[in-house]
Tab-separated table of C-alpha atoms in Angstrom:
chain	number	residue	atom	x	y	z
A	391	VAL	CA	-127.393	-27.687	-23.295
A	392	THR	CA	-130.775	-27.905	-24.345
A	393	THR	CA	-133.399	-28.711	-21.791
A	394	THR	CA	-136.345	-31.180	-22.137
A	395	PRO	CA	-138.709	-27.943	-21.593
A	396	ASP	CA	-136.986	-26.110	-24.621
A	397	VAL	CA	-137.374	-28.979	-26.997
A	398	ILE	CA	-140.886	-29.102	-26.003
A	399	ASP	CA	-141.653	-24.994	-26.559
A	400	ALA	CA	-139.886	-25.341	-29.993
A	401	LEU	CA	-141.798	-28.173	-30.606
A	402	VAL	CA	-144.997	-26.550	-29.668
A	403	GLU	CA	-144.038	-23.476	-31.518
A	404	ARG	CA	-144.028	-25.925	-35.087
A	405	ALA	CA	-147.192	-27.361	-34.270
A	406	THR	CA	-148.980	-26.585	-37.421
A	407	PRO	CA	-151.417	-28.596	-38.452
A	408	VAL	CA	-151.012	-31.668	-39.825
A	409	ARG	CA	-153.245	-34.053	-42.276
A	410	ARG	CA	-153.644	-37.481	-41.128
A	411	LEU	CA	-152.975	-40.404	-42.582
A	412	ARG	CA	-155.520	-42.376	-44.580
A	413	PRO	CA	-155.778	-45.961	-43.153
A	414	PRO	CA	-152.883	-48.413	-43.940
A	415	LEU	CA	-155.475	-50.624	-46.342
A	416	LEU	CA	-156.695	-47.427	-48.116
A	417	ARG	CA	-153.279	-46.461	-48.881
A	418	ALA	CA	-151.952	-50.018	-49.980
A	419	GLY	CA	-154.655	-49.602	-52.326
A	420	LEU	CA	-153.526	-46.580	-53.764
A	421	TRP	CA	-150.296	-47.643	-54.452
A	422	LEU	CA	-151.553	-50.661	-56.075
A	423	GLY	CA	-153.929	-48.449	-58.167
A	424	PHE	CA	-150.168	-46.541	-59.263
A	425	ALA	CA	-148.701	-49.886	-60.109
A	426	ALA	CA	-151.679	-51.075	-62.050
A	427	ILE	CA	-151.183	-47.989	-63.933
A	428	VAL	CA	-147.691	-48.323	-64.584
A	429	VAL	CA	-148.436	-51.796	-65.868
A	430	ALA	CA	-151.093	-50.896	-68.248
A	431	LEU	CA	-149.316	-48.226	-70.007
A	432	LEU	CA	-146.416	-50.705	-70.027
A	433	ALA	CA	-148.635	-53.032	-71.991
A	434	VAL	CA	-149.830	-50.324	-73.900
A	435	GLY	CA	-146.449	-49.310	-75.212
A	436	HIS	CA	-144.747	-52.597	-75.332
A	437	GLY	CA	-148.108	-55.021	-76.310
A	438	LEU	CA	-148.440	-58.200	-74.154
A	439	ARG	CA	-146.553	-61.332	-75.183
A	440	THR	CA	-148.250	-62.321	-78.266
A	441	ASP	CA	-149.432	-66.007	-76.397
A	442	LEU	CA	-150.809	-64.709	-73.830
A	443	ALA	CA	-154.281	-66.165	-74.185
A	444	LEU	CA	-152.622	-69.722	-74.540
A	445	ARG	CA	-150.410	-69.330	-71.656
A	446	LEU	CA	-152.997	-68.096	-69.356
A	447	ARG	CA	-154.770	-71.345	-69.630
A	448	GLU	CA	-152.141	-73.240	-68.311
A	449	PRO	CA	-152.983	-74.052	-64.462
A	450	GLY	CA	-149.275	-73.445	-63.796
A	451	PHE	CA	-148.406	-70.061	-65.561
A	452	ALA	CA	-152.039	-68.824	-64.619
A	453	LEU	CA	-151.217	-69.622	-60.708
A	454	ALA	CA	-147.651	-68.269	-60.956
A	455	ILE	CA	-148.852	-64.601	-62.143
A	456	ALA	CA	-151.844	-64.896	-59.588
A	457	ALA	CA	-149.205	-66.093	-56.783
A	458	ALA	CA	-147.100	-63.466	-57.910
A	459	LEU	CA	-149.916	-60.875	-57.729
A	460	ALA	CA	-151.157	-61.496	-54.688
A	461	THR	CA	-147.484	-61.437	-53.128
A	462	GLY	CA	-147.011	-58.020	-54.099
A	463	ILE	CA	-150.741	-57.044	-52.562
A	464	LEU	CA	-150.053	-58.753	-49.515
A	465	ALA	CA	-146.600	-57.176	-49.210
A	466	ALA	CA	-147.890	-54.149	-50.093
A	467	VAL	CA	-150.437	-54.152	-47.190
A	468	ALA	CA	-147.848	-55.471	-44.946
A	469	ALA	CA	-145.493	-52.287	-45.710
A	470	PHE	CA	-148.197	-49.666	-45.328
A	471	ALA	CA	-149.209	-51.584	-42.329
A	472	LEU	CA	-145.492	-51.758	-41.100
A	473	SER	CA	-145.039	-48.135	-41.356
A	474	LEU	CA	-147.324	-47.375	-38.318
A	475	PRO	CA	-145.566	-47.794	-34.850
A	476	ASP	CA	-148.522	-49.844	-32.923
A	477	ARG	CA	-148.771	-52.481	-35.758
A	478	SER	CA	-147.580	-55.857	-34.714
A	479	ARG	CA	-144.137	-56.593	-36.243
A	480	TRP	CA	-145.999	-60.145	-37.410
A	481	LEU	CA	-147.460	-58.463	-40.286
A	482	ALA	CA	-143.945	-58.377	-42.016
A	483	LEU	CA	-145.380	-62.461	-42.722
A	484	LEU	CA	-148.027	-61.528	-44.163
A	485	PRO	CA	-147.002	-62.094	-47.645
A	486	ALA	CA	-145.277	-65.474	-46.490
A	487	PRO	CA	-147.774	-67.622	-47.818
A	488	ALA	CA	-148.399	-66.255	-51.607
A	489	LEU	CA	-144.810	-66.002	-51.655
A	490	ALA	CA	-144.326	-69.577	-50.806
A	491	VAL	CA	-146.742	-70.609	-53.361
A	492	TRP	CA	-145.098	-68.227	-55.966
A	493	LEU	CA	-141.952	-69.708	-55.311
A	494	ALA	CA	-143.514	-73.460	-55.491
A	495	THR	CA	-145.010	-72.798	-58.929
A	496	VAL	CA	-142.121	-71.286	-60.134
A	497	GLY	CA	-139.356	-74.058	-58.942
A	498	TYR	CA	-142.369	-76.542	-59.983
A	499	GLY	CA	-142.302	-75.342	-63.660
A	500	CYS	CA	-138.806	-75.691	-63.605
A	501	LEU	CA	-139.147	-79.004	-62.650
A	502	THR	CA	-141.351	-80.376	-64.975
A	503	ASP	CA	-140.531	-78.636	-68.043
A	504	TRP	CA	-136.780	-77.060	-67.697
A	505	VAL	CA	-136.282	-79.427	-70.776
A	506	ALA	CA	-137.974	-76.856	-72.847
A	507	VAL	CA	-135.356	-74.509	-73.148
A	508	GLY	CA	-134.545	-74.971	-76.374
A	509	PRO	CA	-132.722	-73.514	-79.173
A	510	ASP	CA	-135.323	-70.593	-80.065
A	511	GLY	CA	-136.252	-70.599	-76.237
A	512	MET	CA	-134.972	-66.824	-76.016
A	513	HIS	CA	-133.038	-64.634	-77.793
A	514	PRO	CA	-130.920	-61.660	-76.821
A	515	GLY	CA	-132.768	-58.611	-78.113
A	516	GLU	CA	-135.455	-59.978	-75.814
A	517	THR	CA	-133.190	-60.149	-72.817
A	518	LEU	CA	-132.495	-56.252	-73.352
A	519	ARG	CA	-136.452	-55.126	-73.527
A	520	CYS	CA	-136.776	-57.516	-70.452
A	521	PHE	CA	-134.752	-55.487	-68.935
A	522	ALA	CA	-136.185	-52.306	-69.567
A	523	THR	CA	-139.438	-53.302	-68.538
A	524	LEU	CA	-137.919	-54.209	-65.204
A	525	VAL	CA	-136.347	-51.309	-64.764
A	526	LEU	CA	-139.594	-48.944	-66.074
A	527	THR	CA	-141.811	-50.993	-63.884
A	528	SER	CA	-139.806	-50.891	-60.611
A	529	ALA	CA	-138.406	-47.140	-60.591
A	530	PRO	CA	-141.668	-45.393	-60.529
A	531	LEU	CA	-142.896	-48.337	-58.088
A	532	ALA	CA	-140.112	-47.301	-56.074
A	533	VAL	CA	-139.906	-43.861	-55.694
A	534	ALA	CA	-143.920	-43.727	-55.115
A	535	LEU	CA	-143.421	-46.314	-52.353
A	536	ALA	CA	-140.502	-44.652	-50.746
A	537	VAL	CA	-142.674	-40.944	-50.835
A	538	MET	CA	-145.396	-42.562	-49.323
A	539	LEU	CA	-143.419	-44.492	-46.650
A	540	ARG	CA	-141.314	-41.815	-45.681
A	541	TYR	CA	-141.780	-41.144	-42.331
A	542	ALA	CA	-141.355	-44.853	-41.701
A	543	ALA	CA	-137.798	-43.393	-41.904
A	544	LEU	CA	-137.720	-42.727	-37.673
A	545	LEU	CA	-140.029	-46.145	-36.875
A	546	ARG	CA	-139.109	-49.480	-38.939
A	547	PRO	CA	-136.944	-48.892	-41.650
A	548	GLY	CA	-135.454	-52.482	-42.050
A	549	ALA	CA	-139.061	-54.149	-41.891
A	550	VAL	CA	-140.768	-51.336	-44.245
A	551	ALA	CA	-137.751	-51.300	-47.038
A	552	MET	CA	-138.023	-55.310	-46.931
A	553	THR	CA	-141.589	-56.006	-47.486
A	554	GLY	CA	-141.761	-52.581	-49.691
A	555	GLY	CA	-139.261	-54.368	-51.562
A	556	LEU	CA	-140.972	-57.317	-52.301
A	557	ALA	CA	-144.225	-55.448	-52.968
A	558	ILE	CA	-142.121	-53.970	-56.093
A	559	GLY	CA	-140.396	-57.325	-57.194
A	560	ALA	CA	-143.555	-59.419	-57.051
A	561	VAL	CA	-145.820	-56.875	-59.015
A	562	THR	CA	-142.430	-56.314	-61.852
A	563	SER	CA	-142.433	-59.745	-61.574
A	564	ALA	CA	-145.874	-60.325	-62.726
A	565	ALA	CA	-145.558	-57.336	-65.072
A	566	LEU	CA	-142.749	-59.389	-66.776
A	567	SER	CA	-144.858	-62.275	-66.867
A	568	LEU	CA	-147.446	-60.784	-69.100
A	569	LEU	CA	-145.592	-58.694	-71.001
A	570	HIS	CA	-142.403	-60.677	-72.622
A	571	ASP	CA	-142.575	-64.062	-74.165
A	572	LEU	CA	-139.614	-65.767	-71.750
A	573	ASP	CA	-140.701	-69.502	-72.451
A	574	ALA	CA	-137.144	-71.087	-71.533
A	575	THR	CA	-138.393	-71.833	-67.586
A	576	ALA	CA	-135.059	-71.158	-66.192
A	577	MET	CA	-135.423	-67.850	-67.762
A	578	ILE	CA	-138.380	-67.459	-66.472
A	579	LEU	CA	-137.187	-68.579	-62.978
A	580	VAL	CA	-134.304	-66.326	-62.820
A	581	TRP	CA	-136.003	-63.421	-63.989
A	582	ASN	CA	-138.673	-63.932	-61.681
A	583	LEU	CA	-137.076	-64.775	-58.236
A	584	GLY	CA	-133.894	-62.762	-59.881
A	585	THR	CA	-136.167	-59.704	-60.123
A	586	ALA	CA	-137.598	-59.870	-56.486
A	587	ALA	CA	-134.700	-60.933	-54.940
A	588	LEU	CA	-132.677	-58.208	-56.484
A	589	ILE	CA	-135.481	-55.308	-55.705
A	590	ALA	CA	-135.601	-56.785	-51.973
A	591	ALA	CA	-131.728	-56.760	-51.837
A	592	LEU	CA	-131.566	-53.102	-53.610
A	593	ALA	CA	-134.420	-51.926	-51.051
A	594	SER	CA	-132.517	-53.533	-48.115
A	595	LEU	CA	-129.224	-51.824	-48.889
A	596	PHE	CA	-130.279	-48.337	-50.229
A	597	GLY	CA	-133.317	-48.311	-48.508
A	598	GLY	CA	-131.627	-47.656	-45.155
A	599	ASN	CA	-129.543	-44.855	-46.970
A	600	LEU	CA	-132.856	-43.390	-48.372
A	601	PHE	CA	-134.494	-43.651	-44.862
A	602	ALA	CA	-131.638	-41.957	-43.466
A	603	TRP	CA	-131.683	-38.993	-46.018
A	604	PHE	CA	-135.577	-39.059	-44.931
A	605	GLU	CA	-134.725	-38.843	-41.436
A	606	ALA	CA	-132.138	-36.091	-41.618
A	607	ARG	CA	-134.889	-34.152	-43.398
A	608	LEU	CA	-137.860	-35.049	-41.130
A	609	ARG	CA	-136.088	-34.780	-37.945
A	610	PRO	CA	-136.096	-31.232	-36.717
A	611	ALA	CA	-132.829	-29.580	-35.934
A	612	ARG	CA	-131.660	-31.425	-33.223
A	613	GLU	CA	-127.594	-32.149	-31.718
A	614	ALA	CA	-127.098	-29.076	-29.742
A	615	PRO	CA	-123.693	-29.191	-29.227
A	616	ARG	CA	-122.844	-30.743	-26.343
A	617	PRO	CA	-121.104	-28.709	-23.335
B	566	MET	CA	-119.659	-41.808	-21.183
B	567	ALA	CA	-122.764	-43.732	-19.510
B	568	ILE	CA	-122.868	-47.277	-19.494
B	569	PRO	CA	-125.442	-49.068	-18.547
B	570	ARG	CA	-124.642	-52.040	-16.253
B	571	GLY	CA	-126.195	-55.205	-16.604
B	572	LYS	CA	-128.139	-56.387	-20.098
B	573	PRO	CA	-131.043	-53.735	-21.091
B	574	ARG	CA	-134.251	-54.409	-20.632
B	575	LEU	CA	-137.332	-53.165	-22.569
B	576	THR	CA	-140.579	-54.092	-21.356
B	577	LEU	CA	-143.855	-52.690	-22.466
B	578	VAL	CA	-145.433	-52.471	-19.382
B	579	PRO	CA	-143.858	-51.021	-16.429
B	580	SER	CA	-142.908	-53.704	-13.777
B	581	ALA	CA	-142.614	-51.374	-10.689
B	582	GLY	CA	-144.759	-48.563	-12.110
B	583	PRO	CA	-142.332	-45.791	-11.553
B	584	ALA	CA	-144.164	-42.617	-13.238
B	585	GLU	CA	-147.249	-44.857	-14.345
B	586	PRO	CA	-150.005	-42.519	-12.506
B	587	GLN	CA	-153.223	-43.411	-11.244
B	588	GLY	CA	-155.720	-44.133	-13.952
B	589	ARG	CA	-153.561	-44.880	-16.743
B	590	ALA	CA	-156.753	-46.023	-19.145
B	591	GLY	CA	-158.464	-42.801	-18.515
B	592	GLN	CA	-155.240	-41.035	-19.285
B	593	ARG	CA	-154.394	-42.406	-22.128
B	594	ARG	CA	-157.917	-41.505	-23.417
B	595	GLU	CA	-157.139	-37.966	-22.744
B	596	TRP	CA	-153.775	-38.314	-24.072
B	597	SER	CA	-155.389	-39.261	-27.523
B	598	GLY	CA	-157.617	-36.577	-27.413
B	599	LEU	CA	-154.945	-34.165	-27.075
B	600	MET	CA	-153.077	-35.804	-29.641
B	601	ALA	CA	-156.073	-35.647	-31.732
B	602	ARG	CA	-156.719	-31.829	-31.309
B	603	ALA	CA	-152.532	-31.292	-31.948
B	604	GLN	CA	-152.861	-32.696	-34.993
B	605	ASP	CA	-155.385	-29.899	-36.004
B	606	GLY	CA	-152.966	-27.344	-34.615
B	607	ASP	CA	-154.137	-26.894	-31.343
B	608	ARG	CA	-150.776	-25.718	-29.535
B	609	ASP	CA	-152.104	-25.573	-25.549
B	610	ALA	CA	-153.577	-29.453	-26.290
B	611	TYR	CA	-150.081	-30.197	-28.119
B	612	ARG	CA	-148.087	-28.464	-24.942
B	613	ALA	CA	-150.149	-30.246	-22.235
B	614	LEU	CA	-149.746	-33.735	-23.996
B	615	LEU	CA	-145.838	-33.256	-24.371
B	616	GLU	CA	-145.385	-32.000	-20.697
B	617	ASP	CA	-147.561	-34.484	-19.667
B	618	ILE	CA	-145.904	-37.778	-21.600
B	619	ALA	CA	-142.276	-36.206	-20.473
B	620	PRO	CA	-142.158	-38.069	-17.242
B	621	TYR	CA	-143.532	-41.112	-18.771
B	622	LEU	CA	-140.789	-41.010	-21.199
B	623	ARG	CA	-138.403	-40.012	-18.565
B	624	ALA	CA	-138.963	-43.366	-16.345
B	625	LEU	CA	-138.972	-45.525	-19.812
B	626	ALA	CA	-135.674	-44.142	-20.666
B	627	ALA	CA	-134.443	-44.739	-16.976
B	628	ARG	CA	-135.022	-48.144	-17.167
B	629	CYS	CA	-131.597	-48.098	-19.950
B	630	PHE	CA	-129.635	-45.371	-18.928
B	631	ARG	CA	-127.967	-44.525	-16.083
B	632	GLU	CA	-126.616	-40.784	-16.798
B	633	PRO	CA	-129.194	-38.329	-16.300
B	634	SER	CA	-128.087	-36.363	-19.274
B	635	ASP	CA	-128.517	-39.815	-21.233
B	636	ILE	CA	-132.013	-39.789	-20.041
B	637	GLU	CA	-132.797	-36.795	-20.859
B	638	ASP	CA	-131.407	-37.191	-24.626
B	639	ALA	CA	-133.389	-40.211	-25.258
B	640	VAL	CA	-136.709	-38.268	-23.841
B	641	GLN	CA	-136.047	-35.132	-25.993
B	642	ASP	CA	-135.114	-37.715	-28.983
B	643	ILE	CA	-138.207	-39.510	-28.444
B	644	LEU	CA	-140.493	-36.066	-28.582
B	645	LEU	CA	-138.806	-34.995	-31.616
B	646	THR	CA	-139.962	-38.243	-33.170
B	647	VAL	CA	-143.276	-38.060	-32.159
B	648	HIS	CA	-143.292	-34.746	-33.570
B	649	ALA	CA	-141.685	-35.615	-36.987
B	650	VAL	CA	-144.511	-38.876	-36.838
B	651	ARG	CA	-147.452	-37.176	-35.354
B	652	HIS	CA	-149.668	-37.277	-38.592
B	653	ALA	CA	-149.253	-40.375	-38.998
B	654	TYR	CA	-151.562	-41.492	-35.583
B	655	ASP	CA	-154.843	-42.329	-35.758
B	656	PRO	CA	-156.935	-40.726	-32.909
B	657	ALA	CA	-159.770	-43.833	-33.345
B	658	ARG	CA	-156.664	-45.965	-31.550
B	659	PRO	CA	-155.150	-46.044	-28.056
B	660	PHE	CA	-152.325	-43.448	-28.050
B	661	GLY	CA	-150.289	-45.068	-25.131
B	662	PRO	CA	-149.008	-48.448	-27.305
B	663	TRP	CA	-148.210	-45.745	-29.993
B	664	LEU	CA	-145.972	-43.782	-28.017
B	665	VAL	CA	-144.730	-46.698	-26.459
B	666	ALA	CA	-143.455	-48.532	-29.458
B	667	ILE	CA	-142.050	-45.147	-30.844
B	668	ALA	CA	-140.018	-44.577	-27.225
B	669	ASN	CA	-138.503	-48.231	-27.881
B	670	ARG	CA	-137.571	-47.576	-31.220
B	671	ARG	CA	-135.457	-44.542	-30.106
B	672	ILE	CA	-134.081	-45.694	-27.049
B	673	ILE	CA	-132.431	-49.181	-29.098
B	674	ASP	CA	-131.485	-46.831	-31.529
B	675	ARG	CA	-129.539	-44.943	-28.648
B	676	LEU	CA	-128.389	-48.205	-27.061
B	677	ARG	CA	-127.158	-49.141	-30.072
B	678	ARG	CA	-125.470	-46.180	-30.709
B	679	GLN	CA	-123.514	-45.957	-27.854
B	680	MET	CA	-122.706	-49.757	-28.192
B	681	ARG	CA	-120.759	-48.925	-31.028
B	682	ALA	CA	-119.135	-45.481	-29.541
B	683	ARG	CA	-117.819	-47.835	-26.844
B	684	SER	CA	-116.175	-50.596	-28.989
B	685	ARG	CA	-113.981	-47.816	-30.693
B	686	GLU	CA	-113.335	-45.256	-28.214
B	687	ILE	CA	-111.065	-46.053	-24.761
B	688	GLU	CA	-110.940	-44.193	-21.878
B	689	LEU	CA	-107.594	-42.387	-21.078
B	690	THR	CA	-105.424	-44.270	-19.049
B	691	ALA	CA	-101.627	-43.266	-18.087
B	692	ALA	CA	-100.146	-45.094	-21.273
B	693	HIS	CA	-102.140	-42.291	-23.420
B	694	GLU	CA	-100.143	-39.846	-21.762
B	695	THR	CA	-96.880	-41.075	-22.585
B	696	PHE	CA	-95.510	-39.175	-25.072
B	697	SER	CA	-93.883	-41.673	-27.531
B	698	ALA	CA	-90.835	-39.654	-28.840
B	699	ASP	CA	-88.069	-40.289	-26.671
B	700	PRO	CA	-86.951	-36.551	-26.016
B	701	ALA	CA	-90.321	-36.011	-24.767
B	702	ASN	CA	-90.005	-38.345	-21.578
B	703	LEU	CA	-86.586	-37.037	-20.447
B	704	ARG	CA	-86.344	-35.404	-17.276
B	705	GLU	CA	-84.746	-32.221	-18.841
B	706	THR	CA	-87.495	-30.932	-21.172
B	707	ASP	CA	-90.179	-32.083	-18.723
B	708	GLU	CA	-91.363	-29.002	-16.669
B	709	LYS	CA	-90.129	-25.837	-18.340
B	710	VAL	CA	-91.321	-27.152	-21.874
B	711	LEU	CA	-94.342	-28.631	-20.905
B	712	HIS	CA	-95.496	-25.708	-19.029
B	713	ARG	CA	-94.674	-23.735	-22.008
B	714	ALA	CA	-96.637	-25.810	-24.312
B	715	ILE	CA	-99.866	-26.026	-21.821
B	716	ASP	CA	-99.989	-22.014	-21.496
B	717	GLN	CA	-99.993	-21.989	-25.485
B	718	LEU	CA	-103.079	-24.276	-25.606
B	719	PRO	CA	-106.750	-22.926	-25.875
B	720	PRO	CA	-107.831	-21.482	-22.084
B	721	ASP	CA	-110.479	-24.453	-22.078
B	722	GLN	CA	-107.812	-27.127	-22.845
B	723	GLY	CA	-105.465	-25.471	-20.362
B	724	GLN	CA	-107.440	-25.714	-17.705
B	725	ALA	CA	-108.513	-29.066	-18.204
B	726	ILE	CA	-105.093	-30.198	-18.268
B	727	ARG	CA	-103.852	-28.325	-15.614
B	728	LEU	CA	-106.547	-29.401	-13.226
B	729	LEU	CA	-106.679	-33.346	-14.102
B	730	LYS	CA	-103.173	-33.947	-14.534
B	731	LEU	CA	-101.209	-31.297	-12.710
B	732	ARG	CA	-103.356	-31.309	-9.628
B	733	GLU	CA	-104.083	-34.435	-10.134
B	734	MET	CA	-108.142	-33.996	-9.505
B	735	SER	CA	-110.526	-36.644	-10.335
B	736	LEU	CA	-113.159	-35.987	-12.597
B	737	LYS	CA	-115.921	-35.058	-10.370
B	738	GLU	CA	-113.303	-32.854	-8.668
B	739	ALA	CA	-112.452	-31.013	-11.456
B	740	ALA	CA	-116.106	-30.559	-13.015
B	741	LEU	CA	-116.773	-29.174	-9.450
B	742	ALA	CA	-114.060	-26.531	-9.402
B	743	SER	CA	-114.568	-25.342	-12.984
B	744	GLY	CA	-118.163	-25.927	-13.219
B	745	ARG	CA	-117.806	-27.806	-16.513
B	746	SER	CA	-119.114	-30.946	-17.307
B	747	VAL	CA	-117.621	-34.384	-16.978
B	748	VAL	CA	-117.695	-34.842	-20.493
B	749	ALA	CA	-116.525	-31.440	-21.419
B	750	LEU	CA	-113.420	-32.122	-19.232
B	751	LYS	CA	-112.728	-35.476	-20.793
B	752	VAL	CA	-113.049	-34.016	-24.782
B	753	ALA	CA	-110.828	-30.851	-23.600
B	754	THR	CA	-108.500	-33.002	-21.857
B	755	HIS	CA	-108.317	-35.506	-25.009
B	756	ARG	CA	-107.727	-32.632	-27.356
B	757	ALA	CA	-105.356	-31.236	-25.182
B	758	ILE	CA	-103.218	-33.902	-24.950
B	759	ARG	CA	-103.206	-34.092	-28.711
B	760	SER	CA	-102.169	-30.634	-29.448
B	761	LEU	CA	-99.769	-31.004	-26.460
B	762	ARG	CA	-97.936	-33.679	-28.184
B	763	LYS	CA	-97.878	-31.939	-32.028
B	764	MET	CA	-96.366	-29.472	-30.324
B	765	LEU	CA	-93.971	-31.220	-28.209
B	766	ARG	CA	-92.836	-33.524	-30.847
B	767	GLY	CA	-92.282	-30.038	-32.930
B	768	GLU	CA	-90.330	-28.315	-30.554
B	769	THR	CA	-87.423	-30.809	-29.885
B	770	PRO	CA	-87.259	-32.912	-32.904
């Protein structure tokens, strides 16, 4: 049996100096900066949607994008704060107001001009490119976030995976609205909410596994064979 | 297996304060300083901190677990977690809540694992020791064949079966007599019965 003094000895033995984490706000800012770079690169590579200036003048569209970005920012802050053990778990609700506004704008737009789904509303090629943007935005963001928050595996994996997934989903969805002219509002609804929901769901599903993998790696050798 | 009776309850502030020493605030400020030095690689400070928090963690764990072995396992789990995430501690913030949050997380994990284990593991009863193959339950086959089979078991399994089943000792008595833990005896018995079942099926088809 490994006794507790043995464990303490082993841990003291391995007590190398560590670099303290920067404050969560700053770390969230770093990640958001990385997200901005990814989206900017995509915008350069793909080009912004053609009617962006026009659409931005519509209050509904601008509000929806702003709400999506706010959701992403607040969710990222929440994820970084929640990854620390001594922060309140209520921080998970931080993105809720922005999320509500975002859902409301998307839903409202859907109610008012869903008839706008016309014959030239969209074409299949656009959907595919949209999907490519989706993957190109969310994958690097997810990897960066997972690496930055890997130690949360030992603490609050569920809440961190959820808020982190929401942050990635919201940023990705804002990027989609900026880059692709999907004018069919039903399509936007599906893309916006679908993206966020899909990414959040993936994060909850695989976030657990990923965190378990990190946990196995982070935790010093344990589980001495029982007598 | 340890079965905590009643509903496990986690509290942030100890109700009867079994381990909380005098001058808590002062002590925690000291913990915070020790941790800050440990983060910089000061091993003496780290050892002092770990040895200081271990009894406190033991008291926290003792509220949720009954078996001393479970309590120690929980304490070690918490210490390992503290070690793994020690870079996430901000010395500007109090150490106590940070530690308690980690401790609660590990204790809850362990309770959940126990619940799951309990839902699929069943303690051995008389029914499990009855062989399903008919010949094994016949009078003639009993003694000789069984003893021969037991002799073929690995020594630890053989000893467990002899003490617990042939001499009908209780687990505690057997643990005293053999110097092995109750858990080890249970495991050995379980394995022994499984191998015996296989052997007897093979010998008397």
